Tab-separated table of C-alpha atoms and ligand atoms in Angstrom:
chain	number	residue	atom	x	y	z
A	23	UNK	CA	0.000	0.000	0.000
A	24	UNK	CA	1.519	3.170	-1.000
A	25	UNK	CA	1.499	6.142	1.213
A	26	UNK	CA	-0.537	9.031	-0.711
A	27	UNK	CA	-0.020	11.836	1.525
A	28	UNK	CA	3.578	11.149	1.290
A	29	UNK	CA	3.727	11.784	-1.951
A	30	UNK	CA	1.663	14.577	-1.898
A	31	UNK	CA	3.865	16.355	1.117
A	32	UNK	CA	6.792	15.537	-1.234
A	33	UNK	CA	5.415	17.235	-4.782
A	34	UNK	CA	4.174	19.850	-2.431
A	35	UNK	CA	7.777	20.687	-1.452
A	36	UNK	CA	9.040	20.391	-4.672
A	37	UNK	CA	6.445	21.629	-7.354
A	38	UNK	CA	5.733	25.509	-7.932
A	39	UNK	CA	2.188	24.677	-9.691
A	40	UNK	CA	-0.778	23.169	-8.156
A	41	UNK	CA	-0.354	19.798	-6.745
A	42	UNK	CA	-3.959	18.353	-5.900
A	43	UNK	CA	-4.609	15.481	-4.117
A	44	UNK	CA	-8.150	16.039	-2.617
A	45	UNK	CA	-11.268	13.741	-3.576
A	46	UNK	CA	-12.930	16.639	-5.680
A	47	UNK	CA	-9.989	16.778	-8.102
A	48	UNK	CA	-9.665	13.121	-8.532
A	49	UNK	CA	-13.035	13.014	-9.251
A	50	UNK	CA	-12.553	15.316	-12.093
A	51	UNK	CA	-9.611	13.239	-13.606
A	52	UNK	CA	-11.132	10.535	-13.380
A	53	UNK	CA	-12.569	10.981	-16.573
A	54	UNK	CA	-12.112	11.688	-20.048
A	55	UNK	CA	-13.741	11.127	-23.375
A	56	UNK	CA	-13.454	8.086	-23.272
A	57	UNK	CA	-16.165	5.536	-21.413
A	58	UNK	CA	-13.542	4.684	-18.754
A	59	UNK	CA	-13.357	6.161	-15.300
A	60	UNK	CA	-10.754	5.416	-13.253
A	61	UNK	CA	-9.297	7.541	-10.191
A	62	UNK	CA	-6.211	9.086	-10.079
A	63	UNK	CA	-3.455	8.842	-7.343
A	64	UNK	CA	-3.208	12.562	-7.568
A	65	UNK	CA	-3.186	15.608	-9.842
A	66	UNK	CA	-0.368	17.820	-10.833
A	67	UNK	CA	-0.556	20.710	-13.065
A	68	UNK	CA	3.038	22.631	-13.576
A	69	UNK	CA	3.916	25.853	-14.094
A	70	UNK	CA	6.951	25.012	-16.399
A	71	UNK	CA	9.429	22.164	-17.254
A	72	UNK	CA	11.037	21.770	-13.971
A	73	UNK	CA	7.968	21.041	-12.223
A	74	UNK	CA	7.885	18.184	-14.733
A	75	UNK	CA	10.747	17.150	-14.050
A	76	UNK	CA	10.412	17.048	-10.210
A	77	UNK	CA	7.426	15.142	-10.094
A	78	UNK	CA	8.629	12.398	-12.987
A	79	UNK	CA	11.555	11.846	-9.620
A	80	UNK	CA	8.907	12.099	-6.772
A	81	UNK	CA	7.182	9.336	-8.596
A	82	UNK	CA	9.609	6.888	-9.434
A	83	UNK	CA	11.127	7.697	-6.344
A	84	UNK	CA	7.606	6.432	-4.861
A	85	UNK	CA	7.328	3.602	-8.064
A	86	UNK	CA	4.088	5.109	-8.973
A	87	UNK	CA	3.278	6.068	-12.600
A	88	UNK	CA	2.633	8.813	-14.479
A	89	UNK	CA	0.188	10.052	-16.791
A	90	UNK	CA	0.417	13.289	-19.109
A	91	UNK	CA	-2.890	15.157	-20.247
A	92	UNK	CA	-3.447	18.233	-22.544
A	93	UNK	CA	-7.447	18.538	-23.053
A	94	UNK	CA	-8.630	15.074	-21.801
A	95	UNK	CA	-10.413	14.519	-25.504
A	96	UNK	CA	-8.919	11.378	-26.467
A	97	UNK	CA	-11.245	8.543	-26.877
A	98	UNK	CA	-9.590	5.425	-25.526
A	99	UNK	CA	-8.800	6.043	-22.245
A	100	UNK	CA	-5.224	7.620	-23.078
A	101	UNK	CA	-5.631	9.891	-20.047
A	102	UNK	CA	-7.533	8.561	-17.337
A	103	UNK	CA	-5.643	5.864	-15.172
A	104	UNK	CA	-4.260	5.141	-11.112
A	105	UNK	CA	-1.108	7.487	-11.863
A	106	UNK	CA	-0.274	10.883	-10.442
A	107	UNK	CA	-1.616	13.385	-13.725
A	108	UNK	CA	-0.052	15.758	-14.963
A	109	UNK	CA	-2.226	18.414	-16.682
A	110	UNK	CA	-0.151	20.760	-19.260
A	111	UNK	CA	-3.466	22.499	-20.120
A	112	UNK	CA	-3.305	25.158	-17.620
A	113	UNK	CA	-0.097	26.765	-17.228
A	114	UNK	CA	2.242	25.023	-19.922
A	115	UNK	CA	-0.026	26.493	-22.894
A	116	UNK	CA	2.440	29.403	-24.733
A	117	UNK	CA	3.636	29.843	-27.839
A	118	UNK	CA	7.392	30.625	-27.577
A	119	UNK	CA	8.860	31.152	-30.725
A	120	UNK	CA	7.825	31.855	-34.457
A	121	UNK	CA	9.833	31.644	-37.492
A	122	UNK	CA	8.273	32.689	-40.326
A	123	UNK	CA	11.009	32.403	-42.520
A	124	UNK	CA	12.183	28.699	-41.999
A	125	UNK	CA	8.080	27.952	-41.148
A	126	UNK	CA	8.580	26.272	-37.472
A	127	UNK	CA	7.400	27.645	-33.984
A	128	UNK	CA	7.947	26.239	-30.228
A	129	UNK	CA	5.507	25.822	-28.133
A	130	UNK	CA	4.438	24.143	-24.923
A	131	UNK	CA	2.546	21.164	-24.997
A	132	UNK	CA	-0.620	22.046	-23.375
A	133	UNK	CA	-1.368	24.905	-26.305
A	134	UNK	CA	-4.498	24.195	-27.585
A	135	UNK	CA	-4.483	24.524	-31.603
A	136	UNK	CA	-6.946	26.973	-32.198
A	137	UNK	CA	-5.192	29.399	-30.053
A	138	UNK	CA	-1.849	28.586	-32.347
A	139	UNK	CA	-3.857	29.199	-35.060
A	140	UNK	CA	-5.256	32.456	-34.180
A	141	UNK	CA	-1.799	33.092	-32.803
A	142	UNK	CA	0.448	32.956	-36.096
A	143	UNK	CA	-3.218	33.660	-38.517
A	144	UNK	CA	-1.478	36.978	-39.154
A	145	UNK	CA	1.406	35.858	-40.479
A	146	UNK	CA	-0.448	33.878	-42.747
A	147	UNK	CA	0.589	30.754	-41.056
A	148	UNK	CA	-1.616	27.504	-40.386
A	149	UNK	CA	-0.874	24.582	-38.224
A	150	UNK	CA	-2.662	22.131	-40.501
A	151	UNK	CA	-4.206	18.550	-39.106
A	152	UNK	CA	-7.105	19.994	-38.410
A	153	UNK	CA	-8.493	17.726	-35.650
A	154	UNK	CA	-12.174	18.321	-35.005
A	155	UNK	CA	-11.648	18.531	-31.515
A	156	UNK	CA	-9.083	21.608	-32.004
A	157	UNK	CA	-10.996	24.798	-29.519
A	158	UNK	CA	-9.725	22.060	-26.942
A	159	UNK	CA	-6.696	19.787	-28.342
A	160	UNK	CA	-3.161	20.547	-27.214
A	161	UNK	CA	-0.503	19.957	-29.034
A	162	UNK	CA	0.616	17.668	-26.497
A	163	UNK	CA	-2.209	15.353	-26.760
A	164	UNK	CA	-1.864	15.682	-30.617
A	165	UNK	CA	1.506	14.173	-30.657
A	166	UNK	CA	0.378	11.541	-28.311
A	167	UNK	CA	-2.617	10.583	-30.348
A	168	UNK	CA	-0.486	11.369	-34.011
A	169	UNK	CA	-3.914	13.404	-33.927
A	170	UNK	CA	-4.999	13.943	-37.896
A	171	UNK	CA	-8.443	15.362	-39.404
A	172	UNK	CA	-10.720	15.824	-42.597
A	173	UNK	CA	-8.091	17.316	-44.398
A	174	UNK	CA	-4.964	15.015	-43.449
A	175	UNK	CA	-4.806	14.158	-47.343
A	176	UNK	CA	-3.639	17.660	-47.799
A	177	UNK	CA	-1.947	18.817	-44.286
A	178	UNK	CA	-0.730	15.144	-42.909
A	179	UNK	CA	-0.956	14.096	-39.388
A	180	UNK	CA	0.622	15.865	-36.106
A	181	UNK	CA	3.587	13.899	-36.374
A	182	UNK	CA	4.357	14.979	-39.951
A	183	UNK	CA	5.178	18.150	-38.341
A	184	UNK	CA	7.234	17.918	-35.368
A	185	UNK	CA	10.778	18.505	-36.097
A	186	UNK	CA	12.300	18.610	-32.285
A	187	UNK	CA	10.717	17.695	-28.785
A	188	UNK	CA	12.121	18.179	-25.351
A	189	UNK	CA	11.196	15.383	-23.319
A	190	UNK	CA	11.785	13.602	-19.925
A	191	UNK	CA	12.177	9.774	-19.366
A	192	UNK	CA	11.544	8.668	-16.248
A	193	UNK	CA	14.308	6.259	-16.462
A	194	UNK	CA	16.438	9.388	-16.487
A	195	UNK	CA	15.202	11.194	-13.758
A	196	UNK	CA	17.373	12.523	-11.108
A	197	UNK	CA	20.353	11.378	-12.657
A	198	UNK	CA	22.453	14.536	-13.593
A	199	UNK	CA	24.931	14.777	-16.360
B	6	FAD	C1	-15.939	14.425	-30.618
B	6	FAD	C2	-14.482	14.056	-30.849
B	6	FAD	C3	-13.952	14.199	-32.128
B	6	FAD	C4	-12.613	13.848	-32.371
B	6	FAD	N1	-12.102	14.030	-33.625
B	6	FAD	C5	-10.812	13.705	-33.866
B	6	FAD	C6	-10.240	13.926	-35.170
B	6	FAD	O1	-10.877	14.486	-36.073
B	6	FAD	N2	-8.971	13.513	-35.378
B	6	FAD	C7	-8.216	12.947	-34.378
B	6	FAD	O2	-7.059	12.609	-34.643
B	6	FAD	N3	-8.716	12.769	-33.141
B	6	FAD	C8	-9.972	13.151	-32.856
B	6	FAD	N4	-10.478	12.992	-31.589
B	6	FAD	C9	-9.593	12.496	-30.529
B	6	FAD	C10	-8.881	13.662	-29.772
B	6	FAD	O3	-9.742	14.765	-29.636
B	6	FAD	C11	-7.638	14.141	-30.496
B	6	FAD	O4	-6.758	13.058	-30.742
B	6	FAD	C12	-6.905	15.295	-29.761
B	6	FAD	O5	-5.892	15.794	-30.596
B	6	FAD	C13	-6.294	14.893	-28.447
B	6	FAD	O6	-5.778	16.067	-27.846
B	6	FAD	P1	-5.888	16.305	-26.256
B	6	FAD	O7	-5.128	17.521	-25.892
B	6	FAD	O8	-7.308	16.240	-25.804
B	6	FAD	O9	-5.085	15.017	-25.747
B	6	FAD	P2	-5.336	14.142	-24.461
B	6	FAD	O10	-6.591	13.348	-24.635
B	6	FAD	O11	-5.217	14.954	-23.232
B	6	FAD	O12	-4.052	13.173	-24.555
B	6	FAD	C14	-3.867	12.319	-25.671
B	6	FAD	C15	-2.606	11.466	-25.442
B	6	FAD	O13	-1.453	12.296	-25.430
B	6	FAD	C16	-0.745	12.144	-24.203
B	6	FAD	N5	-0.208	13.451	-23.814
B	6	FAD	C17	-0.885	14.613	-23.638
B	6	FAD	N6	-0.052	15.612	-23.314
B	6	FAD	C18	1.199	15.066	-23.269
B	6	FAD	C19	2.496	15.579	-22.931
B	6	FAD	N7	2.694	16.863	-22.618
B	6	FAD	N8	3.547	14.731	-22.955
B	6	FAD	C20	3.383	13.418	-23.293
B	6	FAD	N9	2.177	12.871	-23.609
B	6	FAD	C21	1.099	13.689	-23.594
B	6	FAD	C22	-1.775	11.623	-23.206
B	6	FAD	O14	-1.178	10.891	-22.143
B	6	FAD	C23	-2.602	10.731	-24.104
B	6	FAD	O15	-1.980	9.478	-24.288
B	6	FAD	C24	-11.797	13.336	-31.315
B	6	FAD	C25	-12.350	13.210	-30.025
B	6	FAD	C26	-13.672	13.564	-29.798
B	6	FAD	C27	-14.216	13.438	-28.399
């Protein structure tokens, strides 16, 4: 039996976003698009990469998994599962870099398309798959799904557009060097 409150305390110390344990927010996460409801171990939703980082070491220091959400829209169960969540959708949602020229931009994963779309619209710039769900798909949860829509003949899927990610593996974390 794992101790949740330990973990909790622990993320608490060591994350600067919102780290939610309580029986409302697992509730809430326990769902997603899908049919299946299952109830999280606990919620996290970071503020930037290093409080994804510190809570990918609280939980393997704990052996408890993981599980990364953007808007919750998939429709297998992708995001719903006993695992500490992390939510991008809140504060991890920018666009931080656009260049026109070589047609690329950076962004954080919990950016919901529509909102890139209206970002770079003026520059005459389109982020194509045009996923139906895309007022509410990150990009996040596009790469994780590959997510593609009506016009993927034309524009291709997600992954036909990502040239560079920044990731952590949790087999990495807390090493250094
Ligand atoms: C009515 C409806 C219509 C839909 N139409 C389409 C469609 O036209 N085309 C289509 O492809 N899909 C469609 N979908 C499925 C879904 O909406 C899309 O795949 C969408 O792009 C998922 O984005 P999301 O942010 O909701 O991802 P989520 O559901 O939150 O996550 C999807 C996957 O990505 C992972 N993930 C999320 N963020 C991260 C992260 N930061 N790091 C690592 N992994 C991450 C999650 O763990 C999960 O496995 C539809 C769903 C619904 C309910």
């Amino acid at each position: 039996m794992k101790d949740y409150q330990a973990i909790a305390a622990e993320l608490e110390k060591r994350v600067e976003g919102e780290v939610r344990f309580d029986r409302y927010s697992r509730l809430l996460y326990s769902t997603d698009a899908s049919m299946y409801e299952i109830e999280p171990i606990g919620v996290v939703i970071p503020r930037h990469k290093g409080d994804v980082q510190a809570a990918i070491e609280v939980a393997n220091r704990f052996g408890v998994p993981i599980l990364p959400r953007g808007g919750g829209t998939a429709l297998a169960g992708q995001t719903v599962g006993h695992a500490i969540v992390l939510d991008f959708s809140k504060y991890m949602n920018r666009v931080l870099e656009v260049n026109k020229e070589e047609l690329w931009c950076r962004v954080q994963p919990g950016l919901v398309q529509d909102e890139l779309n209206a970002h770079v619209r003026s520059q005459g710039l389109l982020f194509g798959p045009d996923t139906s769900t895309s007022n509410r798909a990150t990009i996040g949860g596009m790469i994780g799904n590959n997510s593609a829509g009506a016009h993927s003949l034309t524009y291709g899927k997600t992954l036909d557009h990502v040239l560079e990610l920044t990731v952590y593996l949790s087999s990495l974390a807390g090493r250094t060097g």
